[in-house]
Amino acid sequence: ILLIFLNLTLRGEQGIIRTASAYLMESPSAGAKMLDQIGQGHRLVIVGENDIWTEVRWEDKTAWIRSGNLLVVKR
């Protein structure tokens, strides 16, 4: 029961990249430093939102992606 609880509560809301490629940015701005470019199908943990940007976790770092590039996974 503990394993099920931890898997469902600690992972947070998730999203999948829905476009052929998407940029992960250091902050919620098109002028911010680009951290990485990732392709369709990658899964990310959603941390929060700010206007048209979604804050995510990627390789143990915080990054920002345009919300339109992300498909939120409903549980």
XYZ file of N, CA and C in Angstrom:
225
model
N 0.834 -1.194 0.000
C 0.000 0.000 0.000
C 0.876 1.255 0.000
N 1.956 1.216 0.749
C 2.857 2.372 0.804
C 3.455 2.680 -0.571
N 3.856 1.664 -1.313
C 4.417 1.882 -2.650
C 3.407 2.524 -3.592
N 2.172 2.073 -3.535
C 1.129 2.654 -4.378
C 0.917 4.121 -4.005
N 0.843 4.396 -2.708
C 0.648 5.767 -2.237
C 1.780 6.677 -2.714
N 3.020 6.240 -2.560
C 4.169 7.051 -2.966
C 4.188 7.291 -4.468
N 3.873 6.281 -5.257
C 3.871 6.430 -6.711
C 2.795 7.390 -7.187
N 1.673 7.417 -6.515
C 0.569 8.265 -6.953
C 0.684 9.700 -6.441
N 1.292 9.902 -5.282
C 1.309 11.238 -4.707
C 2.594 12.003 -4.955
N 3.720 11.375 -5.042
C 4.979 12.087 -5.178
C 5.325 12.445 -6.614
N 4.752 11.794 -7.545
C 5.113 12.034 -8.939
C 4.530 13.332 -9.477
N 3.425 13.760 -8.933
C 2.813 15.000 -9.402
C 2.128 14.825 -10.748
N 1.571 15.909 -11.231
C 0.922 15.902 -12.532
C 1.993 15.773 -13.609
N 1.662 15.082 -14.680
C 2.643 14.856 -15.737
C 2.120 15.337 -17.075
N 3.059 15.584 -17.975
C 2.712 15.983 -19.326
C 3.623 15.295 -20.329
N 3.160 15.210 -21.565
C 3.918 14.579 -22.653
C 4.109 15.621 -23.754
N 5.323 15.688 -24.287
C 5.599 16.607 -25.395
C 4.755 16.183 -26.589
N 3.958 17.114 -27.120
C 3.044 16.774 -28.210
C 3.508 17.262 -29.569
N 4.551 18.079 -29.614
C 5.059 18.598 -30.885
C 6.337 17.851 -31.267
N 6.738 17.982 -32.526
C 7.927 17.265 -33.008
C 9.161 17.612 -32.180
N 9.270 18.870 -31.768
C 10.354 19.276 -30.874
C 9.885 20.463 -30.048
N 10.462 20.604 -28.871
C 10.099 21.702 -27.974
C 11.350 22.157 -27.235
N 11.382 23.446 -26.920
C 12.516 24.018 -26.200
C 12.211 24.096 -24.713
N 13.173 23.696 -23.907
C 13.099 23.872 -22.468
C 13.948 25.078 -22.124
N 13.344 26.037 -21.430
C 13.994 27.301 -21.143
C 14.313 27.425 -19.658
N 15.289 28.285 -19.337
C 15.720 28.496 -17.965
C 14.680 29.268 -17.144
N 13.911 30.136 -17.802
C 12.861 30.899 -17.135
C 11.691 31.070 -18.117
N 10.536 31.534 -17.639
C 9.358 31.639 -18.513
C 9.411 32.844 -19.455
N 10.313 32.778 -20.422
C 10.483 33.872 -21.384
C 11.123 33.326 -22.657
N 10.672 33.813 -23.791
C 11.271 33.398 -25.063
C 12.719 33.866 -25.171
N 13.084 34.895 -24.417
C 14.448 35.413 -24.431
C 15.367 34.751 -23.413
N 14.843 33.787 -22.660
C 15.646 33.103 -21.640
C 16.640 32.135 -22.287
N 17.606 31.702 -21.510
C 18.593 30.735 -21.979
C 17.909 29.386 -22.234
N 18.206 28.784 -23.400
C 17.655 27.476 -23.727
C 18.470 26.396 -23.007
N 17.784 25.525 -22.286
C 18.447 24.439 -21.568
C 18.595 23.184 -22.418
N 17.552 22.899 -23.210
C 17.560 21.675 -24.005
C 16.449 21.745 -25.048
N 16.573 20.908 -26.065
C 15.519 20.730 -27.059
C 15.143 19.260 -27.015
N 13.866 18.978 -26.795
C 13.441 17.576 -26.676
C 12.340 17.279 -27.680
N 12.184 16.009 -27.993
C 11.247 15.585 -29.017
C 9.933 15.068 -28.483
N 9.045 14.824 -29.413
C 7.698 14.342 -29.124
C 7.747 13.044 -28.318
N 6.859 12.955 -27.330
C 6.719 11.736 -26.550
C 7.438 11.731 -25.219
N 8.348 12.657 -24.982
C 9.025 12.712 -23.688
C 8.022 13.080 -22.598
N 8.173 12.457 -21.443
C 7.282 12.707 -20.310
C 7.993 13.598 -19.293
N 7.269 14.597 -18.793
C 7.810 15.555 -17.831
C 6.880 15.665 -16.627
N 7.434 15.939 -15.465
C 6.634 16.220 -14.274
C 6.336 17.711 -14.240
N 5.069 18.059 -14.116
C 4.644 19.456 -14.086
C 4.737 19.981 -12.656
N 5.378 21.149 -12.523
C 5.567 21.776 -11.210
C 4.588 22.937 -11.019
N 4.381 23.735 -12.068
C 3.494 24.890 -11.960
C 3.276 25.542 -13.307
N 2.612 26.694 -13.284
C 2.313 27.420 -14.521
C 2.499 28.919 -14.311
N 2.792 29.619 -15.402
C 2.920 31.068 -15.389
C 2.551 31.560 -16.780
N 1.343 32.098 -16.926
C 0.851 32.623 -18.192
C 0.849 31.516 -19.258
N 1.637 31.647 -20.327
C 1.651 30.632 -21.397
C 2.758 29.596 -21.175
N 3.378 29.609 -20.021
C 4.499 28.730 -19.721
C 4.132 27.721 -18.636
N 4.710 26.522 -18.744
C 4.541 25.492 -17.731
C 5.906 25.159 -17.155
N 5.994 25.154 -15.836
C 7.243 24.805 -15.148
C 7.287 23.285 -14.993
N 8.408 22.681 -15.383
C 8.546 21.216 -15.368
C 9.881 20.805 -14.752
N 9.999 19.530 -14.441
C 11.266 18.947 -14.008
C 11.849 18.165 -15.184
N 13.121 18.401 -15.488
C 13.811 17.710 -16.577
C 15.239 17.445 -16.128
N 15.619 16.170 -16.073
C 16.957 15.756 -15.653
C 17.339 16.410 -14.320
N 16.448 16.319 -13.353
C 16.643 16.853 -11.997
C 16.848 18.363 -11.960
N 16.364 19.077 -12.962
C 16.438 20.535 -12.997
C 15.043 21.105 -13.258
N 14.850 22.346 -12.865
C 13.611 23.048 -13.191
C 13.781 23.703 -14.552
N 12.759 23.563 -15.394
C 12.778 24.162 -16.728
C 11.383 24.680 -17.043
N 11.292 25.479 -18.085
C 10.017 26.033 -18.533
C 9.784 25.656 -19.988
N 8.537 25.337 -20.313
C 8.154 24.975 -21.677
C 6.855 25.703 -22.009
N 6.691 26.073 -23.260
C 5.412 26.681 -23.650
C 4.300 25.651 -23.465
N 3.234 26.082 -22.842
C 2.134 25.174 -22.499
C 1.528 24.488 -23.718
N 1.538 25.144 -24.869
C 0.983 24.558 -26.084
C 1.762 23.354 -26.596
N 2.990 23.188 -26.141
C 3.818 22.047 -26.558
C 3.632 20.832 -25.662
N 2.794 20.959 -24.644
C 2.664 19.919 -23.635
C 1.224 19.421 -23.546
N 1.069 18.118 -23.543
C -0.247 17.487 -23.369
C -0.300 16.965 -21.938
N -1.205 17.512 -21.121
C -1.304 17.115 -19.717
C -1.956 15.738 -19.628
N -1.346 14.858 -18.848
C -1.840 13.499 -18.655
C -2.805 13.515 -17.477
N -4.045 13.158 -17.706
C -5.062 13.099 -16.650
C -5.011 11.730 -15.986
N -5.170 11.730 -14.685
C -5.185 10.452 -13.937
C -6.584 10.002 -13.717
